[in-house]
C-alpha cells in the first residue's frame, strides 16, 4: 500500500509538471508560442533577400565601355627658372636656366567638337597642354577658362572629326549606396576603371572653395584628378578631384565635384568668360542637438540664420534672424554643405523658393539671389575685379586681380593693371585681396606688386 501511494504521488507530480510546462511554453502566449509578442522582429518564413549589393548583380560593362572613350590623359608642361649660385657669385650671372616640369591628370570630353573639362589644379601654371585620347591620338590643348575656387577648368582641342563625349547626369538625384565607376589615368595607367558606391553626398571638407563633394569608395589615385565619376548608365555625375590620405595614395575615400555644379561653371565660362555666383544673403550655421539646445529650439536639422546681409535678396524677401531653412526649391537642407551646394548651381537674379521654420511654424517665400559680394571690391579708390579668361591667357596667369577703375587721382596710373601680390601675399582672386586689405589699419602702408599691359612687373607703396 505504501509503495502504491509513492507511485501515485510521483505520477501526480509528473503530470502536474508536464501540464505546467505546456502552459508556460506552448499555450497561448507561452514562451515558445507563435502568439508571443517579442521585442525582436523576425523575418517571415518565406522572406527572400532581394538586395543587389554584390557587383555580380550589376552590369558595369556598358558604362565602362562608354566612359573610357570620353576620358583623356592631360599632360601639363610648365617651366621654372633654376638659379646657379656659383655662377652668380663668381661671374655675376643673373640668368636662370629654364627647367621643364611635367604633371599629368585626366579630363572628360563633354562635346563632339572637343571641349574637355578637368580640374584647375591639373592645368595650373601650364605653359603647354597636351591631351591624349583613348585611341592614342594626341592634340595640343588651349585653356578656355578656369574656376580655381571650385577647381574646374575647361579646355579645347581641335580634332579632325567628331569625338565621343560624356552626357551629364543629375548629381542631385544620386543616392547614397548607388554603384559608381571612377575612370581616369592614375600613375599614367590609361583608361583605368574602378568601381565603388556613393559613400556620402554634400560632404564638407572645410575647403575655401567647394563644400559639397560627392564621396565615394571607388579607388582614386594621383592622375585620376579631372577624370569621370559615372553611374551604371554611363552618365557623368562628378569630376574626380581629390583623395583623403596620409600617404598621398588611395586609402578608401575619394571626392568628386558634382556634375550639376560642374555644368553650371562650364556654361558660365562659355557664356560670360567667368563664373557667375549668386548669394542668398544669409549667415549662420547648421543645427545639431548641441546647437539646438544652446539656441533653445526643438529643431535639430536645417540651417539656422544668425544674420541677414543688408540689401540682400534674403532681406528683401523677409527672412530674419532665427529662421531655420529646411528646403531650397525641392532640395532638403540639413547641413551648410547642402545649402552651399545648391546655391553654387545658381546665378545672380535666379529666384528660388525658400522653405523655413519660424517660431515653430512652416513657411516659404521666393528669394531673388544677389551677385556674389566678392566679384568686385573697392579699396582706397581702387576698384578690383577677378581676372577674365582673356587676361589669364594673354599673360599666362592663374592668379591676380585687375584694377578695373581708379577713383583716387593719385593712383590713376594703376588703372587696368593686375595686382599679383599685396604685402608679399600672393593674390589669388578678389576674395583673397579683400581678406588681406580688410586687415589693414588706417594709415598703414600697403605694398603691391602689379603687372602692366606690357607684361612687366612694377612695385608700388602707398
Short mmCIF file of N, CA and C in Angstrom, two decimals, residues 333-438:
data_model
loop_
_atom_site.label_atom_id
_atom_site.label_comp_id
_atom_site.label_asym_id
_atom_site.label_seq_id
_atom_site.Cartn_x
_atom_site.Cartn_y
_atom_site.Cartn_z
N UNK A 333 17.46 70.73 -46.93
CA UNK A 333 18.65 71.36 -46.37
C UNK A 333 18.82 70.92 -44.93
N UNK A 334 19.86 70.10 -44.69
CA UNK A 334 20.15 69.64 -43.33
C UNK A 334 21.49 70.17 -42.85
N UNK A 335 22.37 70.54 -43.78
CA UNK A 335 23.71 71.00 -43.42
C UNK A 335 24.06 72.23 -44.23
N UNK A 336 25.17 72.88 -43.83
CA UNK A 336 25.66 74.02 -44.60
C UNK A 336 26.10 73.58 -45.99
N UNK A 337 26.66 72.37 -46.11
CA UNK A 337 27.09 71.86 -47.41
C UNK A 337 25.90 71.70 -48.34
N UNK A 338 24.75 71.28 -47.81
CA UNK A 338 23.54 71.19 -48.62
C UNK A 338 23.18 72.56 -49.19
N UNK A 339 23.22 73.58 -48.34
CA UNK A 339 22.85 74.92 -48.75
C UNK A 339 23.83 75.48 -49.77
N UNK A 340 25.13 75.42 -49.48
CA UNK A 340 26.13 75.99 -50.39
C UNK A 340 26.16 75.22 -51.71
N UNK A 341 25.98 73.90 -51.65
CA UNK A 341 25.99 73.10 -52.86
C UNK A 341 24.85 73.48 -53.79
N UNK A 342 23.68 73.74 -53.23
CA UNK A 342 22.52 74.13 -54.06
C UNK A 342 22.72 75.53 -54.65
N UNK A 343 23.14 76.49 -53.82
CA UNK A 343 23.31 77.86 -54.29
C UNK A 343 24.42 77.95 -55.35
N UNK A 344 25.42 77.09 -55.25
CA UNK A 344 26.50 77.09 -56.23
C UNK A 344 26.06 76.68 -57.62
N UNK A 345 24.87 76.12 -57.74
CA UNK A 345 24.34 75.75 -59.06
C UNK A 345 23.48 76.87 -59.64
N UNK A 346 23.37 77.99 -58.93
CA UNK A 346 22.51 79.09 -59.37
C UNK A 346 23.32 80.33 -59.71
N UNK A 347 22.67 81.28 -60.38
CA UNK A 347 23.31 82.52 -60.80
C UNK A 347 22.61 83.71 -60.16
N UNK A 348 23.26 84.89 -60.18
CA UNK A 348 22.59 86.10 -59.71
C UNK A 348 21.28 86.32 -60.47
N UNK A 349 20.28 86.78 -59.75
CA UNK A 349 18.93 87.06 -60.27
C UNK A 349 18.07 85.82 -60.43
N UNK A 350 18.61 84.62 -60.21
CA UNK A 350 17.76 83.42 -60.17
C UNK A 350 16.85 83.52 -58.95
N UNK A 351 15.63 83.03 -59.09
CA UNK A 351 14.67 83.05 -57.98
C UNK A 351 14.48 81.63 -57.47
N UNK A 352 14.68 81.43 -56.18
CA UNK A 352 14.50 80.11 -55.58
C UNK A 352 13.44 80.20 -54.48
N UNK A 353 12.78 79.09 -54.24
CA UNK A 353 11.76 79.02 -53.19
C UNK A 353 12.41 78.53 -51.90
N UNK A 354 12.36 79.35 -50.87
CA UNK A 354 12.98 79.02 -49.59
C UNK A 354 11.89 78.59 -48.61
N UNK A 355 11.99 77.34 -48.14
CA UNK A 355 11.08 76.85 -47.10
C UNK A 355 11.81 76.92 -45.77
N UNK A 356 11.14 77.47 -44.76
CA UNK A 356 11.79 77.68 -43.47
C UNK A 356 10.79 77.56 -42.33
N UNK A 357 11.35 77.45 -41.14
CA UNK A 357 10.53 77.37 -39.92
C UNK A 357 10.78 78.64 -39.11
N UNK A 358 9.69 79.29 -38.71
CA UNK A 358 9.77 80.48 -37.87
C UNK A 358 8.83 80.31 -36.68
N UNK A 359 9.42 80.29 -35.50
CA UNK A 359 8.62 80.11 -34.28
C UNK A 359 7.75 78.85 -34.35
N UNK A 360 8.34 77.78 -34.90
CA UNK A 360 7.64 76.51 -34.95
C UNK A 360 6.67 76.37 -36.10
N UNK A 361 6.50 77.39 -36.91
CA UNK A 361 5.54 77.36 -38.00
C UNK A 361 6.27 77.28 -39.33
N UNK A 362 5.83 76.36 -40.20
CA UNK A 362 6.44 76.19 -41.51
C UNK A 362 5.98 77.29 -42.45
N UNK A 363 6.93 77.90 -43.17
CA UNK A 363 6.62 79.00 -44.08
C UNK A 363 7.50 78.85 -45.32
N UNK A 364 7.19 79.61 -46.37
CA UNK A 364 8.05 79.63 -47.55
C UNK A 364 7.91 80.98 -48.27
N UNK A 365 8.98 81.35 -48.98
CA UNK A 365 8.99 82.62 -49.68
C UNK A 365 9.96 82.55 -50.85
N UNK A 366 9.67 83.23 -51.97
CA UNK A 366 10.64 83.27 -53.07
C UNK A 366 11.74 84.29 -52.77
N UNK A 367 12.98 83.94 -53.10
CA UNK A 367 14.12 84.83 -52.87
C UNK A 367 14.90 85.00 -54.18
N UNK A 368 15.19 86.23 -54.54
CA UNK A 368 16.00 86.53 -55.72
C UNK A 368 17.46 86.62 -55.31
N UNK A 369 18.28 85.76 -55.88
CA UNK A 369 19.69 85.72 -55.50
C UNK A 369 20.41 86.99 -55.95
N UNK A 370 21.33 87.46 -55.09
CA UNK A 370 22.13 88.62 -55.43
C UNK A 370 23.45 88.20 -56.04
N UNK A 371 24.26 89.19 -56.42
CA UNK A 371 25.57 88.92 -57.00
C UNK A 371 26.58 88.72 -55.88
N UNK A 372 27.47 87.76 -56.08
CA UNK A 372 28.48 87.49 -55.07
C UNK A 372 29.24 88.75 -54.71
N UNK A 373 29.31 89.04 -53.42
CA UNK A 373 29.93 90.29 -52.98
C UNK A 373 31.42 90.35 -53.25
N UNK A 374 32.02 89.20 -53.57
CA UNK A 374 33.45 89.19 -53.85
C UNK A 374 33.76 89.22 -55.34
N UNK A 375 32.74 89.48 -56.19
CA UNK A 375 33.01 89.60 -57.61
C UNK A 375 33.77 90.90 -57.88
N UNK A 376 33.57 91.89 -57.01
CA UNK A 376 34.34 93.13 -57.11
C UNK A 376 34.57 93.65 -55.70
N UNK A 377 35.56 94.52 -55.56
CA UNK A 377 35.93 95.02 -54.24
C UNK A 377 36.61 96.37 -54.42
N UNK A 378 36.35 97.29 -53.50
CA UNK A 378 36.94 98.62 -53.61
C UNK A 378 37.78 98.92 -52.37
N UNK A 379 38.96 99.49 -52.60
CA UNK A 379 39.87 99.82 -51.50
C UNK A 379 40.61 101.11 -51.86
N UNK A 380 40.44 102.13 -51.03
CA UNK A 380 41.12 103.41 -51.23
C UNK A 380 40.96 103.95 -52.65
N UNK A 381 39.78 103.80 -53.20
CA UNK A 381 39.53 104.32 -54.54
C UNK A 381 39.91 103.36 -55.66
N UNK A 382 40.44 102.17 -55.32
CA UNK A 382 40.79 101.17 -56.33
C UNK A 382 39.65 100.15 -56.42
N UNK A 383 39.05 100.03 -57.59
CA UNK A 383 38.00 99.04 -57.77
C UNK A 383 38.62 97.80 -58.41
N UNK A 384 38.54 96.68 -57.69
CA UNK A 384 39.19 95.44 -58.12
C UNK A 384 38.15 94.45 -58.65
N UNK A 385 38.58 93.65 -59.63
CA UNK A 385 37.71 92.60 -60.15
C UNK A 385 38.55 91.37 -60.50
N UNK A 386 37.90 90.22 -60.52
CA UNK A 386 38.61 88.99 -60.87
C UNK A 386 39.06 89.03 -62.33
N UNK A 387 40.15 88.33 -62.63
CA UNK A 387 40.66 88.29 -63.99
C UNK A 387 39.70 87.51 -64.88
N UNK A 388 39.53 88.00 -66.11
CA UNK A 388 38.75 87.24 -67.07
C UNK A 388 39.65 86.27 -67.82
N UNK A 389 39.04 85.42 -68.63
CA UNK A 389 39.82 84.40 -69.33
C UNK A 389 40.84 85.01 -70.27
N UNK A 390 40.48 86.13 -70.93
CA UNK A 390 41.40 86.78 -71.85
C UNK A 390 42.68 87.24 -71.18
N UNK A 391 42.57 87.85 -70.00
CA UNK A 391 43.75 88.30 -69.27
C UNK A 391 44.61 87.13 -68.84
N UNK A 392 43.97 86.05 -68.39
CA UNK A 392 44.72 84.88 -67.94
C UNK A 392 45.51 84.27 -69.10
N UNK A 393 44.88 84.20 -70.26
CA UNK A 393 45.57 83.61 -71.41
C UNK A 393 46.66 84.53 -71.93
N UNK A 394 46.39 85.83 -71.96
CA UNK A 394 47.36 86.79 -72.50
C UNK A 394 48.65 86.80 -71.70
N UNK A 395 48.50 86.82 -70.37
CA UNK A 395 49.69 86.92 -69.51
C UNK A 395 50.09 85.59 -68.89
N UNK A 396 49.38 84.51 -69.25
CA UNK A 396 49.66 83.17 -68.71
C UNK A 396 49.64 83.19 -67.18
N UNK A 397 48.52 83.70 -66.65
CA UNK A 397 48.35 83.82 -65.21
C UNK A 397 47.27 82.88 -64.71
N UNK A 398 47.43 82.42 -63.48
CA UNK A 398 46.38 81.64 -62.83
C UNK A 398 45.89 82.37 -61.58
N UNK A 399 46.52 83.50 -61.26
CA UNK A 399 46.11 84.25 -60.08
C UNK A 399 46.27 85.75 -60.36
N UNK A 400 45.67 86.56 -59.47
CA UNK A 400 45.76 88.01 -59.61
C UNK A 400 44.38 88.63 -59.74
N UNK A 401 44.30 89.94 -59.50
CA UNK A 401 43.06 90.70 -59.67
C UNK A 401 43.37 91.95 -60.48
N UNK A 402 42.39 92.38 -61.25
CA UNK A 402 42.59 93.53 -62.13
C UNK A 402 42.04 94.80 -61.48
N UNK A 403 42.79 95.90 -61.62
CA UNK A 403 42.31 97.19 -61.14
C UNK A 403 41.41 97.76 -62.22
N UNK A 404 40.10 97.58 -62.05
CA UNK A 404 39.14 97.94 -63.07
C UNK A 404 39.01 99.45 -63.24
N UNK A 405 39.01 100.16 -62.12
CA UNK A 405 38.83 101.61 -62.17
C UNK A 405 39.52 102.23 -60.96
N UNK A 406 39.89 103.50 -61.09
CA UNK A 406 40.57 104.22 -60.01
C UNK A 406 39.84 105.53 -59.77
N UNK A 407 39.26 105.68 -58.57
CA UNK A 407 38.55 106.92 -58.22
C UNK A 407 39.49 107.94 -57.60
N UNK A 408 40.61 107.47 -57.06
CA UNK A 408 41.58 108.36 -56.43
C UNK A 408 42.58 108.84 -57.49
N UNK A 409 42.61 110.16 -57.81
CA UNK A 409 43.51 110.66 -58.85
C UNK A 409 44.98 110.35 -58.61
N UNK A 410 45.37 110.16 -57.35
CA UNK A 410 46.77 109.88 -57.04
C UNK A 410 47.22 108.53 -57.58
N UNK A 411 46.28 107.63 -57.83
CA UNK A 411 46.62 106.29 -58.28
C UNK A 411 46.11 106.01 -59.70
N UNK A 412 45.86 107.07 -60.47
CA UNK A 412 45.28 106.91 -61.78
C UNK A 412 46.10 105.99 -62.69
N UNK A 413 47.42 106.02 -62.53
CA UNK A 413 48.30 105.23 -63.40
C UNK A 413 48.15 103.72 -63.18
N UNK A 414 47.46 103.32 -62.09
CA UNK A 414 47.29 101.90 -61.81
C UNK A 414 46.12 101.27 -62.57
N UNK A 415 45.28 102.10 -63.16
CA UNK A 415 44.08 101.58 -63.83
C UNK A 415 44.46 100.58 -64.92
N UNK A 416 43.78 99.43 -64.91
CA UNK A 416 44.00 98.40 -65.92
C UNK A 416 45.11 97.43 -65.60
N UNK A 417 45.89 97.71 -64.58
CA UNK A 417 46.99 96.81 -64.22
C UNK A 417 46.50 95.66 -63.33
N UNK A 418 47.31 94.64 -63.23
CA UNK A 418 46.92 93.43 -62.50
C UNK A 418 47.75 93.31 -61.23
N UNK A 419 47.08 93.23 -60.10
CA UNK A 419 47.77 93.07 -58.81
C UNK A 419 48.13 91.60 -58.63
N UNK A 420 49.43 91.33 -58.40
CA UNK A 420 49.92 89.97 -58.19
C UNK A 420 50.08 89.65 -56.71
N UNK A 421 50.62 90.62 -55.95
CA UNK A 421 50.79 90.42 -54.51
C UNK A 421 50.42 91.69 -53.76
N UNK A 422 50.00 91.52 -52.53
CA UNK A 422 49.76 92.64 -51.61
C UNK A 422 50.50 92.32 -50.32
N UNK A 423 51.45 93.16 -49.94
CA UNK A 423 52.27 92.93 -48.75
C UNK A 423 52.88 91.52 -48.78
N UNK A 424 53.39 91.16 -49.96
CA UNK A 424 54.07 89.88 -50.20
C UNK A 424 53.14 88.67 -50.12
N UNK A 425 51.84 88.91 -50.07
CA UNK A 425 50.87 87.80 -50.08
C UNK A 425 50.37 87.62 -51.52
N UNK A 426 50.50 86.40 -52.04
CA UNK A 426 50.05 86.11 -53.39
C UNK A 426 48.54 86.25 -53.48
N UNK A 427 48.06 87.06 -54.40
CA UNK A 427 46.63 87.33 -54.53
C UNK A 427 46.02 86.40 -55.57
N UNK A 428 45.14 85.54 -55.10
CA UNK A 428 44.52 84.54 -55.97
C UNK A 428 43.31 85.10 -56.69
N UNK A 429 42.48 85.85 -55.95
CA UNK A 429 41.27 86.42 -56.51
C UNK A 429 40.81 87.59 -55.65
N UNK A 430 39.65 88.17 -55.98
CA UNK A 430 39.16 89.33 -55.24
C UNK A 430 38.90 88.99 -53.78
N UNK A 431 38.45 87.77 -53.53
CA UNK A 431 38.19 87.37 -52.14
C UNK A 431 39.48 87.38 -51.33
N UNK A 432 40.56 86.88 -51.92
CA UNK A 432 41.86 86.90 -51.23
C UNK A 432 42.31 88.33 -50.98
N UNK A 433 42.16 89.19 -51.99
CA UNK A 433 42.56 90.59 -51.85
C UNK A 433 41.77 91.27 -50.74
N UNK A 434 40.48 90.99 -50.68
CA UNK A 434 39.64 91.63 -49.66
C UNK A 434 40.04 91.18 -48.26
N UNK A 435 40.43 89.89 -48.12
CA UNK A 435 40.84 89.38 -46.82
C UNK A 435 42.11 90.08 -46.33
N UNK A 436 43.06 90.30 -47.26
CA UNK A 436 44.32 90.96 -46.89
C UNK A 436 44.08 92.44 -46.58
N UNK A 437 43.35 93.11 -47.45
CA UNK A 437 43.16 94.56 -47.30
C UNK A 437 42.25 94.92 -46.13
N UNK A 438 41.32 94.04 -45.78
CA UNK A 438 40.41 94.33 -44.67
C UNK A 438 41.12 94.35 -43.32
#
